PDB file of C-alpha atoms in Angstrom:
ATOM      1  CA  UNK Y   1     -10.806  14.666  -2.125  1.00 89.00           C
ATOM      2  CA  UNK Y   2     -10.932  11.100  -3.349  1.00 94.00           C
ATOM      3  CA  UNK Y   3     -12.310   8.578  -0.891  1.00 96.00           C
ATOM      4  CA  UNK Y   4     -12.356   4.795  -1.091  1.00 96.00           C
ATOM      5  CA  UNK Y   5     -14.441   2.419   0.988  1.00 97.00           C
ATOM      6  CA  UNK Y   6     -14.171  -1.355   1.130  1.00 97.00           C
ATOM      7  CA  UNK Y   7     -17.233  -3.511   1.730  1.00 97.00           C
ATOM      8  CA  UNK Y   8     -17.933  -7.210   1.957  1.00 95.00           C
ATOM      9  CA  UNK Y   9     -18.312 -10.152   4.333  1.00 96.00           C
ATOM     10  CA  UNK Y  10     -16.057 -10.210   7.357  1.00 95.00           C
ATOM     11  CA  UNK Y  11     -16.078 -13.996   7.631  1.00 97.00           C
ATOM     12  CA  UNK Y  12     -15.418 -16.546   4.902  1.00 98.00           C
ATOM     13  CA  UNK Y  13     -15.212 -20.324   5.222  1.00 97.00           C
ATOM     14  CA  UNK Y  14     -12.083 -22.187   4.113  1.00 97.00           C
ATOM     15  CA  UNK Y  15     -12.078 -23.240   0.439  1.00 97.00           C
ATOM     16  CA  UNK Y  16     -14.712 -20.621  -0.415  1.00 97.00           C
ATOM     17  CA  UNK Y  17     -14.289 -17.344  -2.279  1.00 98.00           C
ATOM     18  CA  UNK Y  18     -13.507 -14.048  -0.596  1.00 97.00           C
ATOM     19  CA  UNK Y  19     -15.269 -11.118  -2.295  1.00 98.00           C
ATOM     20  CA  UNK Y  20     -14.775  -7.433  -1.579  1.00 98.00           C
ATOM     21  CA  UNK Y  21     -15.891  -4.261  -3.331  1.00 98.00           C
ATOM     22  CA  UNK Y  22     -14.259  -0.852  -3.240  1.00 98.00           C
ATOM     23  CA  UNK Y  23     -16.462   2.175  -3.870  1.00 98.00           C
ATOM     24  CA  UNK Y  24     -14.707   5.308  -5.090  1.00 97.00           C
ATOM     25  CA  UNK Y  25     -16.125   8.771  -4.396  1.00 96.00           C
ATOM     26  CA  UNK Y  26     -14.821  12.249  -5.119  1.00 95.00           C
ATOM     27  CA  UNK Y  27     -13.217  11.146  -8.359  1.00 93.00           C
ATOM     28  CA  UNK Y  28     -13.850   9.013 -11.407  1.00 94.00           C
ATOM     29  CA  UNK Y  29     -12.584   5.474 -11.658  1.00 95.00           C
ATOM     30  CA  UNK Y  30     -12.363   6.148 -15.402  1.00 94.00           C
ATOM     31  CA  UNK Y  31      -9.583   8.687 -14.908  1.00 92.00           C
ATOM     32  CA  UNK Y  32      -6.773   8.064 -17.370  1.00 92.00           C
ATOM     33  CA  UNK Y  33      -4.079   8.764 -14.778  1.00 92.00           C
ATOM     34  CA  UNK Y  34      -4.816   6.098 -12.214  1.00 96.00           C
ATOM     35  CA  UNK Y  35      -5.027   2.416 -11.636  1.00 96.00           C
ATOM     36  CA  UNK Y  36      -7.010   0.824  -8.829  1.00 97.00           C
ATOM     37  CA  UNK Y  37      -5.346  -1.552  -6.462  1.00 97.00           C
ATOM     38  CA  UNK Y  38      -5.765  -4.063  -3.663  1.00 98.00           C
ATOM     39  CA  UNK Y  39      -3.334  -4.561  -0.802  1.00 97.00           C
ATOM     40  CA  UNK Y  40      -3.652  -6.744   2.284  1.00 96.00           C
ATOM     41  CA  UNK Y  41      -2.116  -6.996   5.734  1.00 95.00           C
ATOM     42  CA  UNK Y  42      -2.274 -10.307   7.618  1.00 94.00           C
ATOM     43  CA  UNK Y  43      -2.444  -9.966  11.414  1.00 94.00           C
ATOM     44  CA  UNK Y  44       0.928  -8.978  12.843  1.00 90.00           C
ATOM     45  CA  UNK Y  45       2.536  -8.833   9.416  1.00 91.00           C
ATOM     46  CA  UNK Y  46       3.407  -6.258   6.792  1.00 91.00           C
ATOM     47  CA  UNK Y  47       1.616  -5.041   3.691  1.00 93.00           C
ATOM     48  CA  UNK Y  48       1.304  -7.315   0.671  1.00 94.00           C
ATOM     49  CA  UNK Y  49       0.546  -6.093  -2.840  1.00 94.00           C
ATOM     50  CA  UNK Y  50      -2.279  -8.055  -4.463  1.00 96.00           C
ATOM     51  CA  UNK Y  51      -2.695  -6.344  -7.821  1.00 95.00           C
ATOM     52  CA  UNK Y  52      -4.381  -3.636  -9.843  1.00 96.00           C
ATOM     53  CA  UNK Y  53      -6.946  -2.935 -12.529  1.00 97.00           C
ATOM     54  CA  UNK Y  54      -7.248  -0.125 -15.059  1.00 96.00           C
ATOM     55  CA  UNK Y  55     -10.594   1.299 -16.169  1.00 93.00           C
ATOM     56  CA  UNK Y  56     -10.339  -0.676 -19.406  1.00 93.00           C
ATOM     57  CA  UNK Y  57     -10.296  -3.906 -17.411  1.00 94.00           C
ATOM     58  CA  UNK Y  58      -6.587  -4.518 -17.853  1.00 95.00           C
ATOM     59  CA  UNK Y  59      -5.178  -6.228 -14.766  1.00 95.00           C
ATOM     60  CA  UNK Y  60      -1.931  -7.200 -13.092  1.00 95.00           C
ATOM     61  CA  UNK Y  61      -1.651  -9.673 -10.223  1.00 95.00           C
ATOM     62  CA  UNK Y  62       1.130 -10.426  -7.780  1.00 93.00           C
ATOM     63  CA  UNK Y  63       2.631 -13.683  -9.096  1.00 91.00           C
ATOM     64  CA  UNK Y  64       2.346 -15.217  -5.621  1.00 91.00           C
ATOM     65  CA  UNK Y  65      -1.457 -14.871  -5.740  1.00 93.00           C
ATOM     66  CA  UNK Y  66      -2.122 -14.841  -9.470  1.00 92.00           C
ATOM     67  CA  UNK Y  67      -3.755 -18.267  -9.671  1.00 94.00           C
ATOM     68  CA  UNK Y  68      -6.443 -17.374  -7.102  1.00 97.00           C
ATOM     69  CA  UNK Y  69      -7.129 -13.665  -7.629  1.00 97.00           C
ATOM     70  CA  UNK Y  70      -9.519 -11.838  -9.931  1.00 97.00           C
ATOM     71  CA  UNK Y  71      -9.960  -8.068  -9.902  1.00 97.00           C
ATOM     72  CA  UNK Y  72     -12.825  -6.533 -11.853  1.00 97.00           C
ATOM     73  CA  UNK Y  73     -14.182  -3.037 -12.437  1.00 96.00           C
ATOM     74  CA  UNK Y  74     -17.650  -1.533 -12.843  1.00 95.00           C
ATOM     75  CA  UNK Y  75     -17.184   1.972 -14.184  1.00 94.00           C
ATOM     76  CA  UNK Y  76     -20.933   2.681 -14.125  1.00 95.00           C
ATOM     77  CA  UNK Y  77     -20.925   2.266 -10.350  1.00 96.00           C
ATOM     78  CA  UNK Y  78     -17.433   3.723  -9.799  1.00 96.00           C
ATOM     79  CA  UNK Y  79     -16.466   0.470  -8.106  1.00 97.00           C
ATOM     80  CA  UNK Y  80     -13.888  -2.245  -8.421  1.00 97.00           C
ATOM     81  CA  UNK Y  81     -13.861  -5.645  -6.797  1.00 98.00           C
ATOM     82  CA  UNK Y  82     -11.572  -8.376  -5.533  1.00 98.00           C
ATOM     83  CA  UNK Y  83     -12.206 -12.110  -5.563  1.00 98.00           C
ATOM     84  CA  UNK Y  84      -9.811 -14.555  -3.929  1.00 98.00           C
ATOM     85  CA  UNK Y  85     -10.701 -18.189  -4.506  1.00 97.00           C
ATOM     86  CA  UNK Y  86      -9.965 -21.301  -2.427  1.00 97.00           C
ATOM     87  CA  UNK Y  87      -9.156 -19.310   0.688  1.00 97.00           C
ATOM     88  CA  UNK Y  88      -7.317 -20.660   3.705  1.00 97.00           C
ATOM     89  CA  UNK Y  89      -6.495 -19.221   7.110  1.00 97.00           C
ATOM     90  CA  UNK Y  90      -3.438 -17.612   5.512  1.00 96.00           C
ATOM     91  CA  UNK Y  91      -5.779 -15.288   3.621  1.00 97.00           C
ATOM     92  CA  UNK Y  92      -7.045 -13.787   6.870  1.00 98.00           C
ATOM     93  CA  UNK Y  93      -6.080 -10.127   6.655  1.00 97.00           C
ATOM     94  CA  UNK Y  94      -7.166  -6.534   6.544  1.00 97.00           C
ATOM     95  CA  UNK Y  95      -7.801  -5.811   2.879  1.00 98.00           C
ATOM     96  CA  UNK Y  96      -7.232  -2.287   1.581  1.00 98.00           C
ATOM     97  CA  UNK Y  97      -8.153  -0.741  -1.720  1.00 98.00           C
ATOM     98  CA  UNK Y  98      -6.194   2.174  -3.081  1.00 97.00           C
ATOM     99  CA  UNK Y  99      -5.754   4.583  -5.967  1.00 97.00           C
ATOM    100  CA  UNK Y 100      -2.487   3.772  -7.707  1.00 96.00           C
ATOM    101  CA  UNK Y 101      -0.403   6.075  -9.818  1.00 95.00           C
ATOM    102  CA  UNK Y 102       1.390   3.498 -11.928  1.00 92.00           C
ATOM    103  CA  UNK Y 103       4.814   2.629 -10.569  1.00 89.00           C
ATOM    104  CA  UNK Y 104       4.910   5.635  -8.304  1.00 92.00           C
ATOM    105  CA  UNK Y 105       2.517   5.595  -5.381  1.00 96.00           C
ATOM    106  CA  UNK Y 106      -0.785   4.683  -3.792  1.00 97.00           C
ATOM    107  CA  UNK Y 107      -2.018   8.122  -2.902  1.00 95.00           C
ATOM    108  CA  UNK Y 108      -5.425   7.355  -1.437  1.00 96.00           C
ATOM    109  CA  UNK Y 109      -6.365   4.325   0.607  1.00 96.00           C
ATOM    110  CA  UNK Y 110      -9.560   2.913   2.023  1.00 96.00           C
ATOM    111  CA  UNK Y 111      -9.933   2.343   5.760  1.00 95.00           C
ATOM    112  CA  UNK Y 112      -9.513  -1.388   5.330  1.00 96.00           C
ATOM    113  CA  UNK Y 113     -11.803  -4.376   5.748  1.00 97.00           C
ATOM    114  CA  UNK Y 114     -10.937  -7.267   8.039  1.00 97.00           C
ATOM    115  CA  UNK Y 115     -11.689 -10.640   6.488  1.00 98.00           C
ATOM    116  CA  UNK Y 116     -11.334 -13.726   8.644  1.00 98.00           C
ATOM    117  CA  UNK Y 117     -11.166 -17.184   7.096  1.00 98.00           C
ATOM    118  CA  UNK Y 118     -12.615 -19.676   9.541  1.00 96.00           C
ATOM    119  CA  UNK Y 119     -15.163 -22.454   9.666  1.00 94.00           C
TER     120      UNK Y 119
ATOM    121  CA  UNK A   1      10.093 -12.142  -4.358  1.00 64.00           C
ATOM    122  CA  UNK A   2      11.000 -11.298  -0.746  1.00 78.00           C
ATOM    123  CA  UNK A   3       9.847  -8.103   0.892  1.00 88.00           C
ATOM    124  CA  UNK A   4      12.159  -5.122   1.045  1.00 94.00           C
ATOM    125  CA  UNK A   5      14.233  -5.118   4.242  1.00 96.00           C
ATOM    126  CA  UNK A   6      13.427  -2.604   6.955  1.00 97.00           C
ATOM    127  CA  UNK A   7      14.473  -2.556  10.615  1.00 97.00           C
ATOM    128  CA  UNK A   8      11.712  -3.940  12.802  1.00 96.00           C
ATOM    129  CA  UNK A   9      11.819  -0.959  15.122  1.00 97.00           C
ATOM    130  CA  UNK A  10      13.426   2.415  15.676  1.00 98.00           C
ATOM    131  CA  UNK A  11      12.994   4.921  18.462  1.00 97.00           C
ATOM    132  CA  UNK A  12      13.826   8.495  19.284  1.00 96.00           C
ATOM    133  CA  UNK A  13      13.031  11.270  21.714  1.00 97.00           C
ATOM    134  CA  UNK A  14      10.881  14.271  20.848  1.00 97.00           C
ATOM    135  CA  UNK A  15      12.844  16.789  18.812  1.00 97.00           C
ATOM    136  CA  UNK A  16      15.401  14.261  17.630  1.00 97.00           C
ATOM    137  CA  UNK A  17      15.839  12.898  14.101  1.00 97.00           C
ATOM    138  CA  UNK A  18      15.556   9.277  13.067  1.00 98.00           C
ATOM    139  CA  UNK A  19      16.191   7.443   9.814  1.00 98.00           C
ATOM    140  CA  UNK A  20      14.496   4.291   8.595  1.00 98.00           C
ATOM    141  CA  UNK A  21      16.284   2.286   5.931  1.00 98.00           C
ATOM    142  CA  UNK A  22      14.769   0.179   3.183  1.00 98.00           C
ATOM    143  CA  UNK A  23      17.054  -2.260   1.400  1.00 97.00           C
ATOM    144  CA  UNK A  24      16.301  -3.958  -1.872  1.00 96.00           C
ATOM    145  CA  UNK A  25      18.026  -4.968  -5.075  1.00 95.00           C
ATOM    146  CA  UNK A  26      18.811  -3.591  -8.485  1.00 94.00           C
ATOM    147  CA  UNK A  27      15.472  -5.044  -9.646  1.00 93.00           C
ATOM    148  CA  UNK A  28      13.493  -2.788  -7.360  1.00 94.00           C
ATOM    149  CA  UNK A  29      14.876   0.009  -5.145  1.00 96.00           C
ATOM    150  CA  UNK A  30      18.153   0.353  -7.033  1.00 96.00           C
ATOM    151  CA  UNK A  31      16.662   0.121 -10.489  1.00 95.00           C
ATOM    152  CA  UNK A  32      13.931   2.733 -10.354  1.00 95.00           C
ATOM    153  CA  UNK A  33      13.316   6.110  -8.736  1.00 96.00           C
ATOM    154  CA  UNK A  34       9.936   4.865  -7.592  1.00 97.00           C
ATOM    155  CA  UNK A  35      10.245   4.481  -3.827  1.00 97.00           C
ATOM    156  CA  UNK A  36       7.355   5.567  -1.644  1.00 98.00           C
ATOM    157  CA  UNK A  37       6.833   5.647   2.110  1.00 98.00           C
ATOM    158  CA  UNK A  38       3.620   5.175   4.083  1.00 98.00           C
ATOM    159  CA  UNK A  39       2.706   6.006   7.667  1.00 97.00           C
ATOM    160  CA  UNK A  40       0.255   3.592   9.245  1.00 95.00           C
ATOM    161  CA  UNK A  41      -1.509   4.111  12.511  1.00 94.00           C
ATOM    162  CA  UNK A  42      -3.217   0.836  13.495  1.00 87.00           C
ATOM    163  CA  UNK A  43      -6.862   0.795  12.551  1.00 87.00           C
ATOM    164  CA  UNK A  44      -6.489   3.656  10.102  1.00 92.00           C
ATOM    165  CA  UNK A  45      -5.771   3.935   6.410  1.00 93.00           C
ATOM    166  CA  UNK A  46      -2.086   4.059   5.467  1.00 94.00           C
ATOM    167  CA  UNK A  47      -0.968   7.570   4.526  1.00 96.00           C
ATOM    168  CA  UNK A  48       1.420   8.476   1.723  1.00 97.00           C
ATOM    169  CA  UNK A  49       4.362  10.447   3.122  1.00 98.00           C
ATOM    170  CA  UNK A  50       6.984  10.343   0.353  1.00 98.00           C
ATOM    171  CA  UNK A  51       6.835   9.313  -3.311  1.00 98.00           C
ATOM    172  CA  UNK A  52       9.362   8.994  -6.125  1.00 97.00           C
ATOM    173  CA  UNK A  53      12.169   8.726  -3.539  1.00 97.00           C
ATOM    174  CA  UNK A  54      12.059  12.285  -2.231  1.00 97.00           C
ATOM    175  CA  UNK A  55       8.803  14.052  -3.100  1.00 97.00           C
ATOM    176  CA  UNK A  56       6.302  15.072  -0.420  1.00 98.00           C
ATOM    177  CA  UNK A  57       2.586  15.131  -1.219  1.00 96.00           C
ATOM    178  CA  UNK A  58       0.720  18.315  -0.470  1.00 95.00           C
ATOM    179  CA  UNK A  59       0.087  18.683   3.247  1.00 95.00           C
ATOM    180  CA  UNK A  60       2.942  16.485   4.439  1.00 97.00           C
ATOM    181  CA  UNK A  61       5.320  18.174   6.856  1.00 96.00           C
ATOM    182  CA  UNK A  62       8.793  19.210   5.697  1.00 97.00           C
ATOM    183  CA  UNK A  63      10.039  17.162   8.675  1.00 98.00           C
ATOM    184  CA  UNK A  64       9.669  14.082   6.487  1.00 98.00           C
ATOM    185  CA  UNK A  65      12.306  13.548   3.807  1.00 98.00           C
ATOM    186  CA  UNK A  66      13.386  10.718   1.572  1.00 98.00           C
ATOM    187  CA  UNK A  67      16.579   9.712  -0.180  1.00 97.00           C
ATOM    188  CA  UNK A  68      18.205   6.798  -1.970  1.00 97.00           C
ATOM    189  CA  UNK A  69      21.698   5.464  -2.453  1.00 97.00           C
ATOM    190  CA  UNK A  70      22.231   2.391  -4.553  1.00 97.00           C
ATOM    191  CA  UNK A  71      19.815  -0.341  -3.485  1.00 97.00           C
ATOM    192  CA  UNK A  72      18.866   1.344  -0.191  1.00 98.00           C
ATOM    193  CA  UNK A  73      16.277   4.037   0.355  1.00 98.00           C
ATOM    194  CA  UNK A  74      15.838   6.027   3.542  1.00 98.00           C
ATOM    195  CA  UNK A  75      13.124   7.988   5.300  1.00 98.00           C
ATOM    196  CA  UNK A  76      14.259  10.651   7.732  1.00 98.00           C
ATOM    197  CA  UNK A  77      11.968  12.285  10.239  1.00 98.00           C
ATOM    198  CA  UNK A  78      13.359  15.365  11.907  1.00 97.00           C
ATOM    199  CA  UNK A  79      12.012  17.139  14.980  1.00 97.00           C
ATOM    200  CA  UNK A  80      10.239  13.995  16.175  1.00 97.00           C
ATOM    201  CA  UNK A  81       6.768  14.514  17.587  1.00 97.00           C
ATOM    202  CA  UNK A  82       4.561  12.182  19.576  1.00 97.00           C
ATOM    203  CA  UNK A  83       2.106  11.988  16.671  1.00 96.00           C
ATOM    204  CA  UNK A  84       4.845  10.484  14.471  1.00 97.00           C
ATOM    205  CA  UNK A  85       4.655   7.244  16.441  1.00 97.00           C
ATOM    206  CA  UNK A  86       3.347   4.715  13.924  1.00 97.00           C
ATOM    207  CA  UNK A  87       4.366   1.915  11.596  1.00 96.00           C
ATOM    208  CA  UNK A  88       6.228   2.971   8.456  1.00 98.00           C
ATOM    209  CA  UNK A  89       6.391   0.993   5.234  1.00 97.00           C
ATOM    210  CA  UNK A  90       8.565   1.534   2.224  1.00 97.00           C
ATOM    211  CA  UNK A  91       7.428   0.456  -1.205  1.00 97.00           C
ATOM    212  CA  UNK A  92       9.202   0.201  -4.527  1.00 96.00           C
ATOM    213  CA  UNK A  93       8.297  -0.486  -8.103  1.00 95.00           C
ATOM    214  CA  UNK A  94       9.736  -3.908  -8.910  1.00 92.00           C
ATOM    215  CA  UNK A  95      10.298  -5.534 -12.260  1.00 87.00           C
ATOM    216  CA  UNK A  96       8.979  -8.881 -11.036  1.00 84.00           C
ATOM    217  CA  UNK A  97       5.909  -7.965  -8.981  1.00 82.00           C
ATOM    218  CA  UNK A  98       5.101  -4.395 -10.080  1.00 88.00           C
ATOM    219  CA  UNK A  99       5.061  -3.190  -6.462  1.00 93.00           C
ATOM    220  CA  UNK A 100       6.957  -4.553  -3.461  1.00 94.00           C
ATOM    221  CA  UNK A 101       6.526  -3.476   0.149  1.00 95.00           C
ATOM    222  CA  UNK A 102       8.971  -3.529   3.009  1.00 96.00           C
ATOM    223  CA  UNK A 103       8.244  -5.498   6.152  1.00 94.00           C
ATOM    224  CA  UNK A 104       7.471  -2.353   8.121  1.00 96.00           C
ATOM    225  CA  UNK A 105       9.199  -0.431  10.913  1.00 97.00           C
ATOM    226  CA  UNK A 106       7.598   0.459  14.224  1.00 97.00           C
ATOM    227  CA  UNK A 107       8.604   3.951  15.297  1.00 98.00           C
ATOM    228  CA  UNK A 108       8.444   4.649  19.003  1.00 97.00           C
ATOM    229  CA  UNK A 109       8.689   8.210  20.294  1.00 97.00           C
ATOM    230  CA  UNK A 110      10.176   7.938  23.766  1.00 93.00           C
TER     231      UNK A 110
END
C-alpha cells in the first residue's frame, strides 16, 4: 500500500517561501504510471489543484499559481517537494500531496500539512 | 477557471439514497470521461470513491456509484449510513488547468 507523508514548517511569514516535502513509501516515485501532485485546501474552502511532477522532472502548474510555484523531485530519496514563493495570508491552507494517475484520479493522498502564513 | 459547481449541502436519512451533482462545461466534465469523486472526513486524507465517471476502486462499497450526462456528473450513495457523513468533492480533467475540483458538498446523515 502506497503511503505519502507531507512535512515542513507549519508557520511561514508573509513574502517568504513556503516549502513542503512529500515522502513516498510502499511504492517507487519512479513508476512510469504515475505523476506526483500537490493540492491545497484553504480554511473553510474547497480543494485547489496546485500541480504535478513526473519522475523525469516534467511539471505542470495550475495557471492561477504558476508564477509562484515550483515542484521538484528527488528520486533517490523517493520524495517530491513544493515551493510557493511570495506567500500571503491567502496561501494559508492544508497542503496535500497525492499520487496522480494522469487525467484520471488521485488514488493515494497524504494526511495533509497545515501551513499558516502570518507574521 | 472557476471550480465545478456542487450543491453546498445535501442530507438524507439512514437507508435512503442521495445524489450529489457536479456541473461543469464542455472543456472539463462534458469533454472527458475523467470525473472522480473524493470523500473527505475533516482532519483525514481525502479518499477516492469513484474514478473515470463510474469506476469504483477496490474496497469501495457498491453503495457508491457515479454517472454523467452532458456537462453534469453525479455521485449517488444508496443505503445511507452514518459513516457516509463527510464532505464530497468532484474532480474533472480540464483542458485549461489539467485538473479542476468542485467546491465540495457536505453530506449530513439525519
